[in-house]
Coordinates of C-alpha atoms in Angstrom, one line a residue:
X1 CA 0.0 0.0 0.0
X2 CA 2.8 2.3 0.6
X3 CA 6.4 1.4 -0.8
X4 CA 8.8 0.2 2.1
X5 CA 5.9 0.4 5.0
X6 CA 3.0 -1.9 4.3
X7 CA 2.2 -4.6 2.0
X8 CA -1.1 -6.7 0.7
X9 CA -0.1 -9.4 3.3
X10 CA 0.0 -10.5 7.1
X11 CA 1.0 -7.3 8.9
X12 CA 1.8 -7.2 13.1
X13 CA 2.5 -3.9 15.1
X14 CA 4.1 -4.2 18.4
X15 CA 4.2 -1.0 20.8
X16 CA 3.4 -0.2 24.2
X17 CA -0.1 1.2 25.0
X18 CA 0.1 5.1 24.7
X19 CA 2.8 4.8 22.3
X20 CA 0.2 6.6 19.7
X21 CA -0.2 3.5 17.4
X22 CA -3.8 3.9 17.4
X23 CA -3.7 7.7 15.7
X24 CA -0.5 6.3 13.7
X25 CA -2.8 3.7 11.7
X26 CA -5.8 6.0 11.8
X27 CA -3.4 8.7 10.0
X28 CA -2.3 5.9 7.4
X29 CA -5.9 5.4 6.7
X30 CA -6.3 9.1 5.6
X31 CA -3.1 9.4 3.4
X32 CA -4.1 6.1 2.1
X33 CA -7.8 7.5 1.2
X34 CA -6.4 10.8 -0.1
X35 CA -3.2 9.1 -2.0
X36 CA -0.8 11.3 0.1
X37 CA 2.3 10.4 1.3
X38 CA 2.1 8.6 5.0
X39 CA 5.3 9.7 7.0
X40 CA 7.1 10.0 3.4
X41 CA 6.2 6.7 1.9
X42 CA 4.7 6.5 -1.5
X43 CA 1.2 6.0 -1.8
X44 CA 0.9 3.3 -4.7
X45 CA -3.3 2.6 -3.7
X46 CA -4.9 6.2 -3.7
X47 CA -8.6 5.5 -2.8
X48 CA -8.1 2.7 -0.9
X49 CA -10.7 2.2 1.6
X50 CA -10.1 1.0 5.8
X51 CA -12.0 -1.4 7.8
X52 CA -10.7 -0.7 11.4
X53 CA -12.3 -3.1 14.0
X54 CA -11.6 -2.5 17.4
X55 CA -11.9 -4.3 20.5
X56 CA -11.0 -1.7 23.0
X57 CA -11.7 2.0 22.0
X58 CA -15.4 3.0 21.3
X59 CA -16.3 3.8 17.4
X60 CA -17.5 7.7 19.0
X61 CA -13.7 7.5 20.3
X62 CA -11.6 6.9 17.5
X63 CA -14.2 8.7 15.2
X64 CA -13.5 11.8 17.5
X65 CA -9.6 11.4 17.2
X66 CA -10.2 11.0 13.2
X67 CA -11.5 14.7 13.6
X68 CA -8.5 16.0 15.0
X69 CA -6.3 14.5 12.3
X70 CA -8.6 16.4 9.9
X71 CA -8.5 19.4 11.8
X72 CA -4.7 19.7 12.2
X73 CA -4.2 18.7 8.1
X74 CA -5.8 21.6 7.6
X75 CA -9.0 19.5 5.6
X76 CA -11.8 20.1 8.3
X77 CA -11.9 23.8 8.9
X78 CA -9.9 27.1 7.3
X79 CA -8.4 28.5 4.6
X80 CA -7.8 24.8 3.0
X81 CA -10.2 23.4 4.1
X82 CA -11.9 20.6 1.5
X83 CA -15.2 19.7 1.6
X84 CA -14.3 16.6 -1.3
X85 CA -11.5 15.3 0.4
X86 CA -13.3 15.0 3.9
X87 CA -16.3 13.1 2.2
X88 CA -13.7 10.9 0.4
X89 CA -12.2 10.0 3.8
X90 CA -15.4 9.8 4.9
X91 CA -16.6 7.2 2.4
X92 CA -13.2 5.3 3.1
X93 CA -12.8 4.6 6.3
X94 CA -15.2 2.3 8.4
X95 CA -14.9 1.8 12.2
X96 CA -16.4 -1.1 13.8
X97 CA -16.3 -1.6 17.6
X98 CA -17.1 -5.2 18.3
X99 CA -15.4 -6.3 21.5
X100 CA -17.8 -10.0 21.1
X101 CA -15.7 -10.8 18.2
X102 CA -13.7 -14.0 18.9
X103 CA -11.3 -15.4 15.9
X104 CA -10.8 -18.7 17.7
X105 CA -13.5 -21.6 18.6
X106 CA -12.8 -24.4 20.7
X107 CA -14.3 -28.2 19.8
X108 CA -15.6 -30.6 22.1
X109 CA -12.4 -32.6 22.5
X110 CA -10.7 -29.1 23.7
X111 CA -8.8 -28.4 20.2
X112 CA -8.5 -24.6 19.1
X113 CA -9.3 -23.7 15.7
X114 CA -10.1 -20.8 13.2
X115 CA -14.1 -19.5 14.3
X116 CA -15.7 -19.9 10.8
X117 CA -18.7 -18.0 12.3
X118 CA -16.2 -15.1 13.0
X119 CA -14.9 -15.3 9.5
X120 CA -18.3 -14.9 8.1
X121 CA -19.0 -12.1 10.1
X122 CA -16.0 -10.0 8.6
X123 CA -15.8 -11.4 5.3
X124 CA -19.4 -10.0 5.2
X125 CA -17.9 -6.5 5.9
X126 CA -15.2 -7.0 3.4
X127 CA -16.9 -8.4 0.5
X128 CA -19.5 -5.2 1.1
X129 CA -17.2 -2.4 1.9
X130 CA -14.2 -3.8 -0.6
X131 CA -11.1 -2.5 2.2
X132 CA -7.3 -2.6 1.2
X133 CA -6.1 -2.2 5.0
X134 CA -8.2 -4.3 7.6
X135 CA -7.0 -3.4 11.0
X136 CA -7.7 -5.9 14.1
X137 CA -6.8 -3.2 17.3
X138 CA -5.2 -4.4 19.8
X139 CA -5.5 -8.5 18.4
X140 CA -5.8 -9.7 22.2
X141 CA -9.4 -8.7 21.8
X142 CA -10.4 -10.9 19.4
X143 CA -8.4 -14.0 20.7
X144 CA -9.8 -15.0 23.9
X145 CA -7.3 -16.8 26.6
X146 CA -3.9 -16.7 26.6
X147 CA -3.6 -20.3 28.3
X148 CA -2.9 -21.9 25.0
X149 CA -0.9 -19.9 23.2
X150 CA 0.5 -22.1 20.1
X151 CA -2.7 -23.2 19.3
X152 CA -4.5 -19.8 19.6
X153 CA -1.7 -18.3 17.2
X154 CA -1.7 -21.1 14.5
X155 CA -5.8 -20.4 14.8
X156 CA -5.0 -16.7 14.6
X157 CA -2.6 -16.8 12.0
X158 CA -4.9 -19.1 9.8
X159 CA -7.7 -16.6 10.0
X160 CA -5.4 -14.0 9.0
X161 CA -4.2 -16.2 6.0
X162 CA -7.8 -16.4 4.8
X163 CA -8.7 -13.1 5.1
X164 CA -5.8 -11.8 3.2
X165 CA -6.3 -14.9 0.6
X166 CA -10.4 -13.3 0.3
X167 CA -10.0 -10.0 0.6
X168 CA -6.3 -9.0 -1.5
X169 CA -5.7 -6.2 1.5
X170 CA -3.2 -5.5 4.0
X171 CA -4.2 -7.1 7.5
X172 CA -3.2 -5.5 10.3
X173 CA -2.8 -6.9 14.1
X174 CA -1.9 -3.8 16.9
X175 CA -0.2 -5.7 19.3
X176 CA 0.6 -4.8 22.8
X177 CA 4.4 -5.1 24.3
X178 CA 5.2 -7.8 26.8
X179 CA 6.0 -6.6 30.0
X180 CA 9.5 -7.9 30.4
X181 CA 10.6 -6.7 26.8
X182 CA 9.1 -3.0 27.9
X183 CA 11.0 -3.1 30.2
X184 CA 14.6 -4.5 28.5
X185 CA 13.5 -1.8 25.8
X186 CA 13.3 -5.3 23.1
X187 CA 12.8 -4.7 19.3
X188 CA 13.1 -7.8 17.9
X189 CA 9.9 -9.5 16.3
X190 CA 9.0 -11.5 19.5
X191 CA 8.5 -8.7 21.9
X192 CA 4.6 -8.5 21.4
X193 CA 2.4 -10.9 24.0
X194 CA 0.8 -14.2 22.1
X195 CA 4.4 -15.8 21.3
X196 CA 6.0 -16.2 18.9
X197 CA 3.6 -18.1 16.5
X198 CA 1.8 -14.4 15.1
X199 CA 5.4 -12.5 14.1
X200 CA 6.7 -16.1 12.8
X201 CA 3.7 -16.5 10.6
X202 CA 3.2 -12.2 9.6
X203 CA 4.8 -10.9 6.0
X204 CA 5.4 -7.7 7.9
X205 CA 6.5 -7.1 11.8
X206 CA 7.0 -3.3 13.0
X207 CA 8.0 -2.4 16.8
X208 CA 8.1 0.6 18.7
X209 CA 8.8 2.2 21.3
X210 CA 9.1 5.7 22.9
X211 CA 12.4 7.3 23.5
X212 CA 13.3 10.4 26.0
X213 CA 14.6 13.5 25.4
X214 CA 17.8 12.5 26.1
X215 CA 17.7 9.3 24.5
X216 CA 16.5 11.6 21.2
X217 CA 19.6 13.8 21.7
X218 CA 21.8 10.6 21.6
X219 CA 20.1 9.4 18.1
X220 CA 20.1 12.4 16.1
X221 CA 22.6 15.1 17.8
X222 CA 19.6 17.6 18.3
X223 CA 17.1 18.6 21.1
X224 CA 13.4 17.4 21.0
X225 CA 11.3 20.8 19.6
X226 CA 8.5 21.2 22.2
X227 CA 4.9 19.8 22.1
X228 CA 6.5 16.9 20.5
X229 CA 7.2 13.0 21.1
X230 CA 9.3 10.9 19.4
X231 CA 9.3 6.4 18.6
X232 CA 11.5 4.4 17.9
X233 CA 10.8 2.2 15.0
X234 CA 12.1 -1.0 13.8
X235 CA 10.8 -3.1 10.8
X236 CA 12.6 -6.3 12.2
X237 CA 11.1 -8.1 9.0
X238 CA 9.3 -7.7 5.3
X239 CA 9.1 -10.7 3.1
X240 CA 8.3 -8.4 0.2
X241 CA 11.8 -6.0 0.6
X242 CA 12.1 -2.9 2.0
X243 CA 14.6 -0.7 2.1
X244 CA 14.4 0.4 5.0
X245 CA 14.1 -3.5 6.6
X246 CA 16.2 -3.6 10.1
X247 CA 17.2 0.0 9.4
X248 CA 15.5 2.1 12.9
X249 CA 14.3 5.3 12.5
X250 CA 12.4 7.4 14.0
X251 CA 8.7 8.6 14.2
X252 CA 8.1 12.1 15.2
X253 CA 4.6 13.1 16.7
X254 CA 3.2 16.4 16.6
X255 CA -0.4 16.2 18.1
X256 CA -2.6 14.1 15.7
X257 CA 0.3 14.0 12.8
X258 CA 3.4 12.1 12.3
X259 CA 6.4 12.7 10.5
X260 CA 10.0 10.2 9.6
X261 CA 13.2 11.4 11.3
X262 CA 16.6 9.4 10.7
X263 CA 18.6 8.7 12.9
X264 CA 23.0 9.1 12.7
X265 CA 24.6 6.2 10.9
X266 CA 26.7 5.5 14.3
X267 CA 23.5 5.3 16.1
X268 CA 21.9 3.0 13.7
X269 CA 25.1 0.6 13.5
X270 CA 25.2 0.3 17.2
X271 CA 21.4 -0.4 17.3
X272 CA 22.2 -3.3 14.6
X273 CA 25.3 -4.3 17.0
X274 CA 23.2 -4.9 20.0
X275 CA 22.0 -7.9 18.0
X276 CA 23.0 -11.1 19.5
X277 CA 25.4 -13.7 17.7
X278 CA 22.6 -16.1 17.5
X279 CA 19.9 -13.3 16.5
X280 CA 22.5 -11.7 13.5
X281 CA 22.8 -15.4 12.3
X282 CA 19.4 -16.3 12.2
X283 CA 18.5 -13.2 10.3
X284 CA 21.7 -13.7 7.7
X285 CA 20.0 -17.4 6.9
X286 CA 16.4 -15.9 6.2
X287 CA 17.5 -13.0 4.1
X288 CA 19.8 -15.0 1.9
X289 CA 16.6 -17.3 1.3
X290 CA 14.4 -14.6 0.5
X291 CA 16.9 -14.3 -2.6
X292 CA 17.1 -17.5 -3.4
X293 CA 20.2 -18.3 -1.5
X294 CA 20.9 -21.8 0.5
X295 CA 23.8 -21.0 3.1
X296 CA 25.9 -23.8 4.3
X297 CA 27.5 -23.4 7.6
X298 CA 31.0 -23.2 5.9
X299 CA 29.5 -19.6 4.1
X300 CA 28.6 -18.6 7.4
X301 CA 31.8 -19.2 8.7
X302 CA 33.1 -16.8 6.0
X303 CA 30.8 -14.1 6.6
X304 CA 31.0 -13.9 9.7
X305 CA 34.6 -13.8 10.5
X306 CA 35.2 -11.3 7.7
X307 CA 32.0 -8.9 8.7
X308 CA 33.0 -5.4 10.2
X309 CA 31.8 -7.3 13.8
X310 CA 33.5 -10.0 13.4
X311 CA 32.4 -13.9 14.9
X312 CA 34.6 -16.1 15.4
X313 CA 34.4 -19.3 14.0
X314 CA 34.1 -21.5 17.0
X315 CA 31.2 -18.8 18.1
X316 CA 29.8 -19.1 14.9
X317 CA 29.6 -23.0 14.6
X318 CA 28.6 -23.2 18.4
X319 CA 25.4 -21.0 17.8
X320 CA 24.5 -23.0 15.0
X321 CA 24.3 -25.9 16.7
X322 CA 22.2 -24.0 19.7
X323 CA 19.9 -22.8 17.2
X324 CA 19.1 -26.3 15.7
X325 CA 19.0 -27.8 19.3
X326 CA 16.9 -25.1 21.2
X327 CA 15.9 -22.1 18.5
X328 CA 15.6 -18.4 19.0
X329 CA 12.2 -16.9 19.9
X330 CA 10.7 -20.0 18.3
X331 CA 12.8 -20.3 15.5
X332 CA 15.5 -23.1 14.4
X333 CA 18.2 -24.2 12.2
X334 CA 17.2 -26.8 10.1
X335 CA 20.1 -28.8 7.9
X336 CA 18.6 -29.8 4.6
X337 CA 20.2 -31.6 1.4
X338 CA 21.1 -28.8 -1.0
X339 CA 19.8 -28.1 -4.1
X340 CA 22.7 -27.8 -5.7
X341 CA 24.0 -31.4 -6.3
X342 CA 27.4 -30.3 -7.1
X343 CA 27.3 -28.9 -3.5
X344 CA 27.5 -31.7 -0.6
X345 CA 27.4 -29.4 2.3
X346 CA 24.2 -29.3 3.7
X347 CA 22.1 -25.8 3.6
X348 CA 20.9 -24.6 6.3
X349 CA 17.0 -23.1 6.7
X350 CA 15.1 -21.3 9.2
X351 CA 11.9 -23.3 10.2
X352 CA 9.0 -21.9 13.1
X353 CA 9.9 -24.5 16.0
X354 CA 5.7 -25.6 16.2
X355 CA 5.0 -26.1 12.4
X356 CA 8.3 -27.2 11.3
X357 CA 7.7 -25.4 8.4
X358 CA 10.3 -22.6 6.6
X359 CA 10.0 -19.4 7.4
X360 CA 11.5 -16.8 4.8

Protein backbone atom coordinates (compact mmCIF):
# COMPACT_ATOMS: atom_id res chain seq x y z
CA UNK A 1 0.00 0.00 0.00
CA UNK A 2 2.75 2.33 0.61
CA UNK A 3 6.43 1.38 -0.76
CA UNK A 4 8.77 0.23 2.05
CA UNK A 5 5.91 0.40 5.00
CA UNK A 6 3.02 -1.86 4.25
CA UNK A 7 2.20 -4.63 1.99
CA UNK A 8 -1.07 -6.67 0.69
CA UNK A 9 -0.12 -9.39 3.33
CA UNK A 10 0.00 -10.55 7.09
CA UNK A 11 1.02 -7.26 8.86
CA UNK A 12 1.82 -7.23 13.13
CA UNK A 13 2.49 -3.86 15.08
CA UNK A 14 4.11 -4.16 18.41
CA UNK A 15 4.17 -1.03 20.80
CA UNK A 16 3.41 -0.24 24.21
CA UNK A 17 -0.09 1.15 25.01
CA UNK A 18 0.08 5.07 24.69
CA UNK A 19 2.81 4.82 22.32
CA UNK A 20 0.17 6.62 19.71
CA UNK A 21 -0.19 3.48 17.37
CA UNK A 22 -3.83 3.86 17.36
CA UNK A 23 -3.72 7.65 15.72
CA UNK A 24 -0.52 6.30 13.74
CA UNK A 25 -2.80 3.74 11.72
CA UNK A 26 -5.79 6.04 11.82
CA UNK A 27 -3.39 8.69 10.03
CA UNK A 28 -2.26 5.86 7.35
CA UNK A 29 -5.89 5.38 6.71
CA UNK A 30 -6.34 9.07 5.62
CA UNK A 31 -3.14 9.35 3.41
CA UNK A 32 -4.13 6.12 2.06
CA UNK A 33 -7.82 7.50 1.17
CA UNK A 34 -6.44 10.82 -0.11
CA UNK A 35 -3.21 9.14 -2.04
CA UNK A 36 -0.84 11.31 0.07
CA UNK A 37 2.27 10.37 1.30
CA UNK A 38 2.13 8.61 4.99
CA UNK A 39 5.31 9.68 7.04
CA UNK A 40 7.05 10.03 3.35
CA UNK A 41 6.22 6.67 1.93
CA UNK A 42 4.72 6.47 -1.53
CA UNK A 43 1.17 6.04 -1.78
CA UNK A 44 0.95 3.27 -4.66
CA UNK A 45 -3.32 2.55 -3.71
CA UNK A 46 -4.85 6.25 -3.69
CA UNK A 47 -8.58 5.45 -2.82
CA UNK A 48 -8.10 2.68 -0.91
CA UNK A 49 -10.71 2.15 1.58
CA UNK A 50 -10.11 1.00 5.76
CA UNK A 51 -12.00 -1.38 7.83
CA UNK A 52 -10.65 -0.69 11.40
CA UNK A 53 -12.29 -3.13 14.00
CA UNK A 54 -11.62 -2.47 17.42
CA UNK A 55 -11.93 -4.33 20.52
CA UNK A 56 -11.04 -1.71 22.97
CA UNK A 57 -11.66 2.01 22.03
CA UNK A 58 -15.41 3.04 21.33
CA UNK A 59 -16.28 3.80 17.43
CA UNK A 60 -17.52 7.70 19.00
CA UNK A 61 -13.66 7.54 20.30
CA UNK A 62 -11.64 6.89 17.48
CA UNK A 63 -14.24 8.73 15.17
CA UNK A 64 -13.54 11.85 17.47
CA UNK A 65 -9.60 11.35 17.24
CA UNK A 66 -10.18 10.96 13.23
CA UNK A 67 -11.51 14.70 13.57
CA UNK A 68 -8.52 16.03 14.95
CA UNK A 69 -6.28 14.47 12.25
CA UNK A 70 -8.60 16.39 9.92
CA UNK A 71 -8.53 19.44 11.84
CA UNK A 72 -4.69 19.65 12.21
CA UNK A 73 -4.24 18.69 8.14
CA UNK A 74 -5.79 21.63 7.56
CA UNK A 75 -8.99 19.46 5.62
CA UNK A 76 -11.83 20.15 8.28
CA UNK A 77 -11.86 23.78 8.94
CA UNK A 78 -9.86 27.10 7.35
CA UNK A 79 -8.44 28.52 4.56
CA UNK A 80 -7.84 24.80 2.97
CA UNK A 81 -10.17 23.35 4.15
CA UNK A 82 -11.88 20.64 1.45
CA UNK A 83 -15.22 19.69 1.56
CA UNK A 84 -14.29 16.62 -1.25
CA UNK A 85 -11.46 15.31 0.42
CA UNK A 86 -13.32 15.05 3.94
CA UNK A 87 -16.29 13.13 2.20
CA UNK A 88 -13.66 10.90 0.37
CA UNK A 89 -12.18 9.98 3.81
CA UNK A 90 -15.38 9.75 4.91
CA UNK A 91 -16.63 7.22 2.44
CA UNK A 92 -13.17 5.25 3.10
CA UNK A 93 -12.78 4.64 6.29
CA UNK A 94 -15.17 2.28 8.44
CA UNK A 95 -14.90 1.83 12.21
CA UNK A 96 -16.36 -1.14 13.80
CA UNK A 97 -16.33 -1.62 17.63
CA UNK A 98 -17.07 -5.24 18.33
CA UNK A 99 -15.41 -6.26 21.52
CA UNK A 100 -17.81 -10.00 21.09
CA UNK A 101 -15.65 -10.80 18.20
CA UNK A 102 -13.69 -13.99 18.95
CA UNK A 103 -11.30 -15.39 15.92
CA UNK A 104 -10.79 -18.74 17.71
CA UNK A 105 -13.53 -21.65 18.56
CA UNK A 106 -12.81 -24.36 20.66
CA UNK A 107 -14.34 -28.23 19.84
CA UNK A 108 -15.56 -30.58 22.13
CA UNK A 109 -12.42 -32.61 22.53
CA UNK A 110 -10.68 -29.09 23.72
CA UNK A 111 -8.82 -28.36 20.19
CA UNK A 112 -8.50 -24.60 19.07
CA UNK A 113 -9.31 -23.70 15.69
CA UNK A 114 -10.10 -20.79 13.20
CA UNK A 115 -14.13 -19.54 14.33
CA UNK A 116 -15.73 -19.86 10.80
CA UNK A 117 -18.67 -18.00 12.34
CA UNK A 118 -16.25 -15.07 12.99
CA UNK A 119 -14.93 -15.26 9.51
CA UNK A 120 -18.26 -14.89 8.10
CA UNK A 121 -19.00 -12.08 10.09
CA UNK A 122 -16.04 -10.02 8.56
CA UNK A 123 -15.76 -11.44 5.34
CA UNK A 124 -19.42 -10.04 5.20
CA UNK A 125 -17.92 -6.46 5.89
CA UNK A 126 -15.24 -7.03 3.42
CA UNK A 127 -16.95 -8.40 0.55
CA UNK A 128 -19.51 -5.24 1.12
CA UNK A 129 -17.16 -2.41 1.95
CA UNK A 130 -14.16 -3.81 -0.65
CA UNK A 131 -11.09 -2.49 2.17
CA UNK A 132 -7.34 -2.62 1.19
CA UNK A 133 -6.13 -2.16 4.98
CA UNK A 134 -8.22 -4.33 7.63
CA UNK A 135 -7.04 -3.41 10.96
CA UNK A 136 -7.71 -5.93 14.15
CA UNK A 137 -6.80 -3.21 17.33
CA UNK A 138 -5.19 -4.44 19.80
CA UNK A 139 -5.53 -8.50 18.37
CA UNK A 140 -5.75 -9.71 22.22
CA UNK A 141 -9.38 -8.74 21.79
CA UNK A 142 -10.38 -10.93 19.45
CA UNK A 143 -8.41 -13.99 20.71
CA UNK A 144 -9.82 -14.97 23.87
CA UNK A 145 -7.35 -16.77 26.60
CA UNK A 146 -3.93 -16.69 26.58
CA UNK A 147 -3.57 -20.34 28.29
CA UNK A 148 -2.91 -21.87 24.96
CA UNK A 149 -0.93 -19.94 23.24
CA UNK A 150 0.48 -22.11 20.12
CA UNK A 151 -2.66 -23.16 19.34
CA UNK A 152 -4.54 -19.77 19.56
CA UNK A 153 -1.67 -18.26 17.21
CA UNK A 154 -1.70 -21.14 14.52
CA UNK A 155 -5.84 -20.37 14.81
CA UNK A 156 -4.99 -16.70 14.64
CA UNK A 157 -2.62 -16.80 11.96
CA UNK A 158 -4.90 -19.06 9.76
CA UNK A 159 -7.67 -16.57 9.98
CA UNK A 160 -5.41 -13.96 9.03
CA UNK A 161 -4.20 -16.15 6.00
CA UNK A 162 -7.77 -16.42 4.81
CA UNK A 163 -8.66 -13.11 5.09
CA UNK A 164 -5.81 -11.85 3.17
CA UNK A 165 -6.32 -14.88 0.61
CA UNK A 166 -10.36 -13.28 0.27
CA UNK A 167 -9.98 -10.01 0.62
CA UNK A 168 -6.34 -9.01 -1.54
CA UNK A 169 -5.67 -6.23 1.54
CA UNK A 170 -3.22 -5.54 4.00
CA UNK A 171 -4.19 -7.06 7.54
CA UNK A 172 -3.16 -5.51 10.31
CA UNK A 173 -2.80 -6.90 14.06
CA UNK A 174 -1.89 -3.85 16.94
CA UNK A 175 -0.15 -5.74 19.29
CA UNK A 176 0.64 -4.83 22.82
CA UNK A 177 4.36 -5.14 24.25
CA UNK A 178 5.25 -7.84 26.78
CA UNK A 179 6.02 -6.60 30.03
CA UNK A 180 9.48 -7.86 30.43
CA UNK A 181 10.61 -6.74 26.79
CA UNK A 182 9.07 -3.04 27.88
CA UNK A 183 11.04 -3.08 30.19
CA UNK A 184 14.64 -4.47 28.55
CA UNK A 185 13.47 -1.85 25.81
CA UNK A 186 13.27 -5.25 23.07
CA UNK A 187 12.80 -4.74 19.33
CA UNK A 188 13.06 -7.78 17.90
CA UNK A 189 9.89 -9.47 16.34
CA UNK A 190 8.97 -11.50 19.48
CA UNK A 191 8.50 -8.72 21.89
CA UNK A 192 4.65 -8.48 21.37
CA UNK A 193 2.41 -10.88 24.03
CA UNK A 194 0.84 -14.19 22.14
CA UNK A 195 4.36 -15.84 21.32
CA UNK A 196 5.99 -16.15 18.90
CA UNK A 197 3.62 -18.06 16.54
CA UNK A 198 1.83 -14.35 15.07
CA UNK A 199 5.37 -12.50 14.13
CA UNK A 200 6.72 -16.09 12.77
CA UNK A 201 3.70 -16.50 10.59
CA UNK A 202 3.18 -12.15 9.60
CA UNK A 203 4.84 -10.93 5.95
CA UNK A 204 5.42 -7.71 7.95
CA UNK A 205 6.53 -7.12 11.84
CA UNK A 206 7.02 -3.26 12.95
CA UNK A 207 7.95 -2.37 16.75
CA UNK A 208 8.08 0.61 18.72
CA UNK A 209 8.78 2.24 21.27
CA UNK A 210 9.05 5.69 22.91
CA UNK A 211 12.38 7.30 23.45
CA UNK A 212 13.29 10.38 25.99
CA UNK A 213 14.62 13.53 25.43
CA UNK A 214 17.84 12.54 26.06
CA UNK A 215 17.70 9.29 24.50
CA UNK A 216 16.47 11.58 21.24
CA UNK A 217 19.57 13.77 21.71
CA UNK A 218 21.76 10.59 21.64
CA UNK A 219 20.08 9.45 18.11
CA UNK A 220 20.06 12.44 16.14
CA UNK A 221 22.59 15.10 17.84
CA UNK A 222 19.61 17.63 18.34
CA UNK A 223 17.15 18.62 21.06
CA UNK A 224 13.43 17.35 21.01
CA UNK A 225 11.28 20.75 19.65
CA UNK A 226 8.46 21.21 22.18
CA UNK A 227 4.94 19.81 22.14
CA UNK A 228 6.55 16.93 20.46
CA UNK A 229 7.16 12.97 21.14
CA UNK A 230 9.32 10.87 19.41
CA UNK A 231 9.32 6.44 18.61
CA UNK A 232 11.47 4.36 17.86
CA UNK A 233 10.76 2.24 15.02
CA UNK A 234 12.05 -1.03 13.79
CA UNK A 235 10.81 -3.10 10.76
CA UNK A 236 12.58 -6.31 12.17
CA UNK A 237 11.09 -8.10 9.04
CA UNK A 238 9.33 -7.67 5.34
CA UNK A 239 9.09 -10.72 3.06
CA UNK A 240 8.25 -8.37 0.19
CA UNK A 241 11.76 -6.05 0.60
CA UNK A 242 12.06 -2.91 1.99
CA UNK A 243 14.60 -0.70 2.12
CA UNK A 244 14.37 0.40 4.98
CA UNK A 245 14.09 -3.50 6.56
CA UNK A 246 16.18 -3.64 10.14
CA UNK A 247 17.21 -0.03 9.42
CA UNK A 248 15.46 2.14 12.92
CA UNK A 249 14.31 5.32 12.46
CA UNK A 250 12.39 7.37 13.99
CA UNK A 251 8.74 8.64 14.17
CA UNK A 252 8.06 12.09 15.18
CA UNK A 253 4.62 13.07 16.74
CA UNK A 254 3.20 16.36 16.64
CA UNK A 255 -0.41 16.18 18.11
CA UNK A 256 -2.56 14.15 15.72
CA UNK A 257 0.27 14.01 12.82
CA UNK A 258 3.44 12.12 12.34
CA UNK A 259 6.41 12.73 10.50
CA UNK A 260 10.05 10.20 9.63
CA UNK A 261 13.22 11.40 11.27
CA UNK A 262 16.58 9.36 10.68
CA UNK A 263 18.65 8.69 12.91
CA UNK A 264 22.97 9.15 12.66
CA UNK A 265 24.56 6.16 10.92
CA UNK A 266 26.69 5.46 14.29
CA UNK A 267 23.52 5.29 16.08
CA UNK A 268 21.90 2.96 13.75
CA UNK A 269 25.07 0.65 13.50
CA UNK A 270 25.15 0.32 17.21
CA UNK A 271 21.44 -0.38 17.33
CA UNK A 272 22.22 -3.35 14.62
CA UNK A 273 25.25 -4.25 16.95
CA UNK A 274 23.18 -4.95 20.00
CA UNK A 275 21.99 -7.88 18.04
CA UNK A 276 23.02 -11.12 19.54
CA UNK A 277 25.36 -13.65 17.72
CA UNK A 278 22.55 -16.15 17.53
CA UNK A 279 19.88 -13.35 16.49
CA UNK A 280 22.47 -11.66 13.46
CA UNK A 281 22.81 -15.41 12.31
CA UNK A 282 19.44 -16.34 12.19
CA UNK A 283 18.51 -13.16 10.28
CA UNK A 284 21.71 -13.70 7.67
CA UNK A 285 19.99 -17.40 6.94
CA UNK A 286 16.41 -15.92 6.16
CA UNK A 287 17.53 -13.00 4.14
CA UNK A 288 19.78 -15.04 1.87
CA UNK A 289 16.63 -17.29 1.27
CA UNK A 290 14.43 -14.62 0.53
CA UNK A 291 16.90 -14.32 -2.61
CA UNK A 292 17.11 -17.48 -3.40
CA UNK A 293 20.24 -18.33 -1.54
CA UNK A 294 20.91 -21.85 0.54
CA UNK A 295 23.84 -21.00 3.08
CA UNK A 296 25.92 -23.78 4.31
CA UNK A 297 27.54 -23.45 7.57
CA UNK A 298 30.97 -23.16 5.87
CA UNK A 299 29.54 -19.62 4.14
CA UNK A 300 28.62 -18.60 7.44
CA UNK A 301 31.79 -19.20 8.68
CA UNK A 302 33.13 -16.84 5.96
CA UNK A 303 30.79 -14.05 6.64
CA UNK A 304 30.96 -13.92 9.69
CA UNK A 305 34.59 -13.76 10.45
CA UNK A 306 35.17 -11.32 7.74
CA UNK A 307 31.97 -8.90 8.69
CA UNK A 308 32.96 -5.43 10.24
CA UNK A 309 31.79 -7.28 13.85
CA UNK A 310 33.48 -9.99 13.42
CA UNK A 311 32.40 -13.94 14.85
CA UNK A 312 34.63 -16.13 15.39
CA UNK A 313 34.40 -19.35 13.95
CA UNK A 314 34.14 -21.52 17.04
CA UNK A 315 31.20 -18.79 18.10
CA UNK A 316 29.85 -19.12 14.92
CA UNK A 317 29.58 -23.00 14.63
CA UNK A 318 28.63 -23.20 18.36
CA UNK A 319 25.39 -21.00 17.77
CA UNK A 320 24.54 -22.98 14.97
CA UNK A 321 24.30 -25.92 16.71
CA UNK A 322 22.15 -23.98 19.71
CA UNK A 323 19.89 -22.82 17.16
CA UNK A 324 19.15 -26.35 15.75
CA UNK A 325 19.00 -27.84 19.33
CA UNK A 326 16.88 -25.07 21.23
CA UNK A 327 15.92 -22.10 18.53
CA UNK A 328 15.62 -18.36 19.01
CA UNK A 329 12.20 -16.86 19.92
CA UNK A 330 10.65 -19.98 18.29
CA UNK A 331 12.79 -20.29 15.45
CA UNK A 332 15.47 -23.11 14.45
CA UNK A 333 18.18 -24.17 12.15
CA UNK A 334 17.18 -26.75 10.15
CA UNK A 335 20.12 -28.78 7.90
CA UNK A 336 18.59 -29.75 4.62
CA UNK A 337 20.20 -31.61 1.39
CA UNK A 338 21.09 -28.81 -0.98
CA UNK A 339 19.78 -28.13 -4.08
CA UNK A 340 22.66 -27.82 -5.75
CA UNK A 341 24.02 -31.37 -6.27
CA UNK A 342 27.38 -30.29 -7.10
CA UNK A 343 27.27 -28.92 -3.46
CA UNK A 344 27.53 -31.66 -0.64
CA UNK A 345 27.39 -29.44 2.30
CA UNK A 346 24.25 -29.35 3.74
CA UNK A 347 22.15 -25.84 3.63
CA UNK A 348 20.89 -24.59 6.30
CA UNK A 349 16.97 -23.13 6.74
CA UNK A 350 15.10 -21.30 9.21
CA UNK A 351 11.86 -23.31 10.23
CA UNK A 352 9.00 -21.90 13.06
CA UNK A 353 9.86 -24.52 16.04
CA UNK A 354 5.71 -25.57 16.21
CA UNK A 355 4.99 -26.14 12.39
CA UNK A 356 8.31 -27.19 11.30
CA UNK A 357 7.70 -25.43 8.39
CA UNK A 358 10.33 -22.57 6.58
CA UNK A 359 10.02 -19.44 7.42
CA UNK A 360 11.52 -16.78 4.83
Amino acid sequence: LFRDWSSEDIEIITADGGTGKTTMELCEAVCLALGDRFLGFECKAPGGRTLYITGEDTEQKLAAMLGQILKQMGLLEGPNADPHKMEIVRQSIVIKKDSDLCLISKDKQGFIHMNKDAMNKVLEAVHDFKPKMIIFDPIASFWGSESALNDMNKAVTKFMARLVEESDACVKMINHMGKSSSQNKDMSQFAGRGGTGLPSNSRVSKVLRTVDTAEYREMTGQDLDEGKTAILCQINKFSDGSAFYNKPFLIIREGYLFTRQLLTDAKVKEIENKRSEQERIIHFVREARQTGKFPTLSVLCGFFSTSSEPIPMTNTKRAVSMLQFQGYMGEKLKQIEHPDGSIKEKALVVIDETTGEEII
